[in-house]
Amino acid sequence: MINADTAGPGSRARRVAAAGRPTGFEAVFVDPVEQVVQLRWADAALAVAFEDLAPVSAFPVIPGRRWGPGLWWSATTGRHVAAGSNAMRTQLIVLD
């Protein structure tokens, strides 16, 4: 996280701190009614069901690869969750 006290005079962190808004990480996403939403990460993590949102980008299918995009059955949500790679699938398994 960027500290507004050590940031340069024209930096975004200093402008945000000067505006009275808290600094930190923010999540920007498109909600189910297709409006762009920007929230502090802590607020978004509590209030948003990210598994209900559409993927950020399409998962590419590359011929010749040993593994491609697929679906993982999540016991937590009771439905399939899209995974774009074997690494994403592994993360889904751990989170589930």
JSON list of C-alpha atoms in Angstrom, two decimals:
[
{"chain": "A", "resi": 1, "resn": "MET", "atom": "CA", "xyz": [0.00, 0.00, 0.00]},
{"chain": "A", "resi": 2, "resn": "ILE", "atom": "CA", "xyz": [1.24, 3.49, -0.79]},
{"chain": "A", "resi": 3, "resn": "ASN", "atom": "CA", "xyz": [1.75, 5.82, 2.14]},
{"chain": "A", "resi": 4, "resn": "ALA", "atom": "CA", "xyz": [0.51, 9.35, 1.41]},
{"chain": "A", "resi": 5, "resn": "ASP", "atom": "CA", "xyz": [3.19, 10.81, 3.70]},
{"chain": "A", "resi": 6, "resn": "THR", "atom": "CA", "xyz": [6.06, 9.42, 1.61]},
{"chain": "A", "resi": 7, "resn": "ALA", "atom": "CA", "xyz": [4.43, 9.94, -1.79]},
{"chain": "A", "resi": 8, "resn": "GLY", "atom": "CA", "xyz": [5.63, 12.63, -4.18]},
{"chain": "A", "resi": 9, "resn": "PRO", "atom": "CA", "xyz": [3.93, 16.05, -4.28]},
{"chain": "A", "resi": 10, "resn": "GLY", "atom": "CA", "xyz": [1.85, 15.34, -7.40]},
{"chain": "A", "resi": 11, "resn": "SER", "atom": "CA", "xyz": [1.14, 11.66, -6.77]},
{"chain": "A", "resi": 12, "resn": "ARG", "atom": "CA", "xyz": [-2.31, 10.12, -6.72]},
{"chain": "A", "resi": 13, "resn": "ALA", "atom": "CA", "xyz": [-1.85, 8.92, -3.11]},
{"chain": "A", "resi": 14, "resn": "ARG", "atom": "CA", "xyz": [-1.26, 12.49, -1.93]},
{"chain": "A", "resi": 15, "resn": "ARG", "atom": "CA", "xyz": [-4.25, 13.81, -3.93]},
{"chain": "A", "resi": 16, "resn": "VAL", "atom": "CA", "xyz": [-6.52, 11.10, -2.49]},
{"chain": "A", "resi": 17, "resn": "ALA", "atom": "CA", "xyz": [-5.32, 11.79, 1.05]},
{"chain": "A", "resi": 18, "resn": "ALA", "atom": "CA", "xyz": [-5.77, 15.54, 0.54]},
{"chain": "A", "resi": 19, "resn": "ALA", "atom": "CA", "xyz": [-9.34, 14.95, -0.63]},
{"chain": "A", "resi": 20, "resn": "GLY", "atom": "CA", "xyz": [-10.12, 13.32, 2.72]},
{"chain": "A", "resi": 21, "resn": "ARG", "atom": "CA", "xyz": [-10.68, 9.85, 1.26]},
{"chain": "A", "resi": 22, "resn": "PRO", "atom": "CA", "xyz": [-8.91, 6.89, 2.85]},
{"chain": "A", "resi": 23, "resn": "THR", "atom": "CA", "xyz": [-6.04, 5.39, 0.88]},
{"chain": "A", "resi": 24, "resn": "GLY", "atom": "CA", "xyz": [-5.80, 1.67, 0.22]},
{"chain": "A", "resi": 25, "resn": "PHE", "atom": "CA", "xyz": [-6.73, -0.94, -2.29]},
{"chain": "A", "resi": 26, "resn": "GLU", "atom": "CA", "xyz": [-9.89, -0.61, -4.35]},
{"chain": "A", "resi": 27, "resn": "ALA", "atom": "CA", "xyz": [-11.91, -3.11, -6.37]},
{"chain": "A", "resi": 28, "resn": "VAL", "atom": "CA", "xyz": [-13.39, -2.05, -9.70]},
{"chain": "A", "resi": 29, "resn": "PHE", "atom": "CA", "xyz": [-15.90, -4.46, -11.25]},
{"chain": "A", "resi": 30, "resn": "VAL", "atom": "CA", "xyz": [-19.08, -4.66, -13.29]},
{"chain": "A", "resi": 31, "resn": "ASP", "atom": "CA", "xyz": [-22.09, -5.59, -11.18]},
{"chain": "A", "resi": 32, "resn": "PRO", "atom": "CA", "xyz": [-24.91, -7.93, -12.34]},
{"chain": "A", "resi": 33, "resn": "VAL", "atom": "CA", "xyz": [-26.86, -4.99, -13.84]},
{"chain": "A", "resi": 34, "resn": "GLU", "atom": "CA", "xyz": [-23.72, -4.05, -15.85]},
{"chain": "A", "resi": 35, "resn": "GLN", "atom": "CA", "xyz": [-22.78, -0.87, -14.02]},
{"chain": "A", "resi": 36, "resn": "VAL", "atom": "CA", "xyz": [-19.15, -0.17, -13.14]},
{"chain": "A", "resi": 37, "resn": "VAL", "atom": "CA", "xyz": [-18.67, -0.13, -9.37]},
{"chain": "A", "resi": 38, "resn": "GLN", "atom": "CA", "xyz": [-15.59, 1.02, -7.43]},
{"chain": "A", "resi": 39, "resn": "LEU", "atom": "CA", "xyz": [-15.35, 0.16, -3.74]},
{"chain": "A", "resi": 40, "resn": "ARG", "atom": "CA", "xyz": [-12.65, -0.13, -1.12]},
{"chain": "A", "resi": 41, "resn": "TRP", "atom": "CA", "xyz": [-11.43, -3.72, -1.20]},
{"chain": "A", "resi": 42, "resn": "ALA", "atom": "CA", "xyz": [-12.45, -4.35, 2.43]},
{"chain": "A", "resi": 43, "resn": "ASP", "atom": "CA", "xyz": [-16.01, -3.19, 1.71]},
{"chain": "A", "resi": 44, "resn": "ALA", "atom": "CA", "xyz": [-16.26, -5.11, -1.57]},
{"chain": "A", "resi": 45, "resn": "ALA", "atom": "CA", "xyz": [-15.00, -8.34, 0.00]},
{"chain": "A", "resi": 46, "resn": "LEU", "atom": "CA", "xyz": [-17.83, -8.21, 2.55]},
{"chain": "A", "resi": 47, "resn": "ALA", "atom": "CA", "xyz": [-20.65, -6.96, 0.33]},
{"chain": "A", "resi": 48, "resn": "VAL", "atom": "CA", "xyz": [-20.11, -8.49, -3.13]},
{"chain": "A", "resi": 49, "resn": "ALA", "atom": "CA", "xyz": [-20.63, -12.10, -4.21]},
{"chain": "A", "resi": 50, "resn": "PHE", "atom": "CA", "xyz": [-17.83, -12.16, -6.80]},
{"chain": "A", "resi": 51, "resn": "GLU", "atom": "CA", "xyz": [-18.78, -15.68, -7.88]},
{"chain": "A", "resi": 52, "resn": "ASP", "atom": "CA", "xyz": [-22.02, -14.22, -9.30]},
{"chain": "A", "resi": 53, "resn": "LEU", "atom": "CA", "xyz": [-20.16, -11.76, -11.56]},
{"chain": "A", "resi": 54, "resn": "ALA", "atom": "CA", "xyz": [-19.11, -12.45, -15.14]},
{"chain": "A", "resi": 55, "resn": "PRO", "atom": "CA", "xyz": [-15.44, -13.26, -15.86]},
{"chain": "A", "resi": 56, "resn": "VAL", "atom": "CA", "xyz": [-13.21, -10.25, -16.52]},
{"chain": "A", "resi": 57, "resn": "SER", "atom": "CA", "xyz": [-12.10, -11.64, -19.87]},
{"chain": "A", "resi": 58, "resn": "ALA", "atom": "CA", "xyz": [-12.74, -14.68, -22.04]},
{"chain": "A", "resi": 59, "resn": "PHE", "atom": "CA", "xyz": [-10.60, -17.72, -21.33]},
{"chain": "A", "resi": 60, "resn": "PRO", "atom": "CA", "xyz": [-8.56, -18.53, -24.46]},
{"chain": "A", "resi": 61, "resn": "VAL", "atom": "CA", "xyz": [-8.47, -22.02, -25.93]},
{"chain": "A", "resi": 62, "resn": "ILE", "atom": "CA", "xyz": [-5.02, -22.70, -27.35]},
{"chain": "A", "resi": 63, "resn": "PRO", "atom": "CA", "xyz": [-4.68, -25.83, -29.52]},
{"chain": "A", "resi": 64, "resn": "GLY", "atom": "CA", "xyz": [-1.89, -28.13, -28.38]},
{"chain": "A", "resi": 65, "resn": "ARG", "atom": "CA", "xyz": [-1.99, -27.14, -24.74]},
{"chain": "A", "resi": 66, "resn": "ARG", "atom": "CA", "xyz": [-2.35, -29.96, -22.25]},
{"chain": "A", "resi": 67, "resn": "TRP", "atom": "CA", "xyz": [-4.94, -28.07, -20.20]},
{"chain": "A", "resi": 68, "resn": "GLY", "atom": "CA", "xyz": [-7.40, -25.37, -21.08]},
{"chain": "A", "resi": 69, "resn": "PRO", "atom": "CA", "xyz": [-10.27, -23.49, -19.54]},
{"chain": "A", "resi": 70, "resn": "GLY", "atom": "CA", "xyz": [-12.95, -25.42, -17.79]},
{"chain": "A", "resi": 71, "resn": "LEU", "atom": "CA", "xyz": [-15.43, -25.55, -14.95]},
{"chain": "A", "resi": 72, "resn": "TRP", "atom": "CA", "xyz": [-14.91, -26.60, -11.35]},
{"chain": "A", "resi": 73, "resn": "TRP", "atom": "CA", "xyz": [-17.85, -27.82, -9.27]},
{"chain": "A", "resi": 74, "resn": "SER", "atom": "CA", "xyz": [-17.79, -25.74, -6.10]},
{"chain": "A", "resi": 75, "resn": "ALA", "atom": "CA", "xyz": [-19.27, -27.35, -3.02]},
{"chain": "A", "resi": 76, "resn": "THR", "atom": "CA", "xyz": [-19.43, -23.90, -1.39]},
{"chain": "A", "resi": 77, "resn": "THR", "atom": "CA", "xyz": [-21.63, -22.28, -4.05]},
{"chain": "A", "resi": 78, "resn": "GLY", "atom": "CA", "xyz": [-23.33, -25.47, -5.27]},
{"chain": "A", "resi": 79, "resn": "ARG", "atom": "CA", "xyz": [-22.58, -24.77, -8.94]},
{"chain": "A", "resi": 80, "resn": "HIS", "atom": "CA", "xyz": [-19.81, -24.63, -11.51]},
{"chain": "A", "resi": 81, "resn": "VAL", "atom": "CA", "xyz": [-17.18, -21.88, -11.38]},
{"chain": "A", "resi": 82, "resn": "ALA", "atom": "CA", "xyz": [-15.16, -21.03, -14.51]},
{"chain": "A", "resi": 83, "resn": "ALA", "atom": "CA", "xyz": [-11.39, -21.50, -14.39]},
{"chain": "A", "resi": 84, "resn": "GLY", "atom": "CA", "xyz": [-9.09, -20.26, -17.14]},
{"chain": "A", "resi": 85, "resn": "SER", "atom": "CA", "xyz": [-6.04, -22.33, -16.33]},
{"chain": "A", "resi": 86, "resn": "ASN", "atom": "CA", "xyz": [-4.78, -25.17, -14.19]},
{"chain": "A", "resi": 87, "resn": "ALA", "atom": "CA", "xyz": [-3.40, -22.61, -11.72]},
{"chain": "A", "resi": 88, "resn": "MET", "atom": "CA", "xyz": [-6.85, -20.97, -11.42]},
{"chain": "A", "resi": 89, "resn": "ARG", "atom": "CA", "xyz": [-8.45, -24.38, -10.91]},
{"chain": "A", "resi": 90, "resn": "THR", "atom": "CA", "xyz": [-5.99, -25.13, -8.12]},
{"chain": "A", "resi": 91, "resn": "GLN", "atom": "CA", "xyz": [-6.83, -21.80, -6.45]},
{"chain": "A", "resi": 92, "resn": "LEU", "atom": "CA", "xyz": [-10.54, -22.66, -6.70]},
{"chain": "A", "resi": 93, "resn": "ILE", "atom": "CA", "xyz": [-9.91, -26.02, -5.05]},
{"chain": "A", "resi": 94, "resn": "VAL", "atom": "CA", "xyz": [-8.05, -24.37, -2.18]},
{"chain": "A", "resi": 95, "resn": "LEU", "atom": "CA", "xyz": [-10.67, -21.66, -1.70]},
{"chain": "A", "resi": 96, "resn": "ASP", "atom": "CA", "xyz": [-13.52, -24.19, -1.86]}
]
